[in-house]
Coordinates of C-alpha atoms in Angstrom, one line a residue:
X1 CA 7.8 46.8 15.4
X2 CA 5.6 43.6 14.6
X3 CA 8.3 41.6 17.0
X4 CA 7.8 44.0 20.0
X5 CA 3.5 43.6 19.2
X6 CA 3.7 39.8 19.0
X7 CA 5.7 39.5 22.3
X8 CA 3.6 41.8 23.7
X9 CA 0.8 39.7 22.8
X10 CA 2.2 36.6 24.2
X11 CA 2.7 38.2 27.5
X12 CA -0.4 38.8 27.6
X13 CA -1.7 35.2 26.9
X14 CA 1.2 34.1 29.1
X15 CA 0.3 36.3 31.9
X16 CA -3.9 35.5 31.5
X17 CA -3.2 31.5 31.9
X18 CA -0.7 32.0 34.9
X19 CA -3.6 34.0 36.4
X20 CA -6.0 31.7 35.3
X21 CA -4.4 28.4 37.0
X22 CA -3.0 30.2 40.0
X23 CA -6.0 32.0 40.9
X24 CA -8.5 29.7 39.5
X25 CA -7.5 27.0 42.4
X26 CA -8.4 29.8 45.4
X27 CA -11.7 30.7 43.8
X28 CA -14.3 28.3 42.2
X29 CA -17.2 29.8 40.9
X30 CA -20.2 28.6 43.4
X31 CA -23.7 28.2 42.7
X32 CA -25.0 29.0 46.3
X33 CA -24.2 33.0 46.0
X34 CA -25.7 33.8 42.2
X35 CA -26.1 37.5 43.5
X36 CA -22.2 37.9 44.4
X37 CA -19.6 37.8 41.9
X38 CA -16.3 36.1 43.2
X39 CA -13.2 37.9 42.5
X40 CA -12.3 36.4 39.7
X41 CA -14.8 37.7 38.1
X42 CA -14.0 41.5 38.9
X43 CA -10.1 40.6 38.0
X44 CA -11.6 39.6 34.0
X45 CA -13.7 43.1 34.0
X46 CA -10.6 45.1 35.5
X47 CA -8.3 43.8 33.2
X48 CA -10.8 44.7 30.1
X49 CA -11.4 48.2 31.3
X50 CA -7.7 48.9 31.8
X51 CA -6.9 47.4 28.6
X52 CA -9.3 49.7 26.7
X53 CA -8.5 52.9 29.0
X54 CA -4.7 51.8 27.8
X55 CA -5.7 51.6 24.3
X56 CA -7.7 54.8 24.3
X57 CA -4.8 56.7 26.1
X58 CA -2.4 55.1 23.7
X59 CA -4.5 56.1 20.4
X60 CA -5.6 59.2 22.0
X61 CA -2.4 60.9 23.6
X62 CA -0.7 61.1 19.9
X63 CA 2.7 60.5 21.6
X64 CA 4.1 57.4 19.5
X65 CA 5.8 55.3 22.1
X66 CA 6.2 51.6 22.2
X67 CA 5.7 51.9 26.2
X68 CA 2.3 53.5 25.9
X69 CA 1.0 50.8 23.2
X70 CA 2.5 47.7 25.7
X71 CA -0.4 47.5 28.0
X72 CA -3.2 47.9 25.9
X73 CA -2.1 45.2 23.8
X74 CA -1.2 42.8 26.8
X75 CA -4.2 43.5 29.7
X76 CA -6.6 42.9 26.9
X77 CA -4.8 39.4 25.8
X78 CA -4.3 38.4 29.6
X79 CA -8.2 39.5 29.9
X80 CA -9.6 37.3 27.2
X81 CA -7.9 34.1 28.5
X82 CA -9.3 34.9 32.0
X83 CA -13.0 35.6 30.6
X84 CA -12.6 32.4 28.8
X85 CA -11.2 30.6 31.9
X86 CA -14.6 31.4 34.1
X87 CA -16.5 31.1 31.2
X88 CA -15.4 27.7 30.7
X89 CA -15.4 27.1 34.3
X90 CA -19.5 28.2 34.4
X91 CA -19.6 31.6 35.6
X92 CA -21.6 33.6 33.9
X93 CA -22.2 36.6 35.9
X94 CA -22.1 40.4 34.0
X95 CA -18.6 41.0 35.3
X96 CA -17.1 38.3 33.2
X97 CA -19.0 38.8 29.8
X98 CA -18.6 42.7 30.5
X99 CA -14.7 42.1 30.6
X100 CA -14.7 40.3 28.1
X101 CA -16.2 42.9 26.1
X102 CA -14.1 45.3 27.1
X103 CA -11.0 43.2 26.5
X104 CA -12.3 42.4 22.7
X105 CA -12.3 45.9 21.4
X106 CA -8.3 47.0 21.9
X107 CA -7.2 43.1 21.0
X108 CA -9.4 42.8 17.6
X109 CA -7.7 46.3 16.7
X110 CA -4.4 45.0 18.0
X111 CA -4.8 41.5 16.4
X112 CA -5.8 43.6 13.2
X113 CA -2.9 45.3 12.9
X114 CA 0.0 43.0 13.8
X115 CA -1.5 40.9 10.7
X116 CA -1.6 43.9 8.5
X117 CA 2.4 44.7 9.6
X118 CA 3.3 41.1 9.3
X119 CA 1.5 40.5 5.6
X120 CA 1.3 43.3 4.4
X121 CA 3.1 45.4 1.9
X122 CA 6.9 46.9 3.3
X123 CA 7.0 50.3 4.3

């Protein structure tokens, strides 16, 4: 089970710095329009809102299926490396740090508990 989490996890990663590179050459962050977001910027808070709606579904529904845990542990992952793409890249406008938020809550559980199956005692 900690096999299927850690590739899950990579995917994730993998997936947030194909996203970052591809879509980071179509739209820089520009300092002439403070008051508009670019889309970017929605794609970071999307991806953290659907990663914690896919973790609270996951945790929630009581059904305990690998396919139902996949996407909360991947859109959160793919959203981190995104927030800390524009981040890096100077946009700081709400949508990315509220993403980013978003997309810290199911990946600290997530990144919790693939360290507990891999160290911890066997069951």
């Amino acid at each position: 089970m900690a096999l299927l989490f850690l590739i899950s996890m990579v995917s994730g990663l993998v997936v947030g710095v194909i996203l970052f590179v591809v879509v980071g050459r179509f739209d820089p962050p520009s300092e002439s329009d403070l008051a508009r977001a670019p889309w970017t910027a929605w794609l970071v808070l999307a991806a953290g809102i659907s990663g914690t709606a896919g973790f609270a579904f996951a945790v929630l529904s009581g059904v305990d299926s690998y396919l139902l845990m996949a996407p909360s542990i991947s859109l959160p992952a793919a959203g981190i490396v995104l927030a800390a793409g524009r981040l890096r890249a100077g946009d700081r406008r709400w949508p990315v740090w509220a993403g980013a938020t978003f997309a810290l809550v199911p990946a600290a559980f997530w990144l919790v508990f693939l360290i507990g199956e891999v160290f911890g005692p066997p069951h």
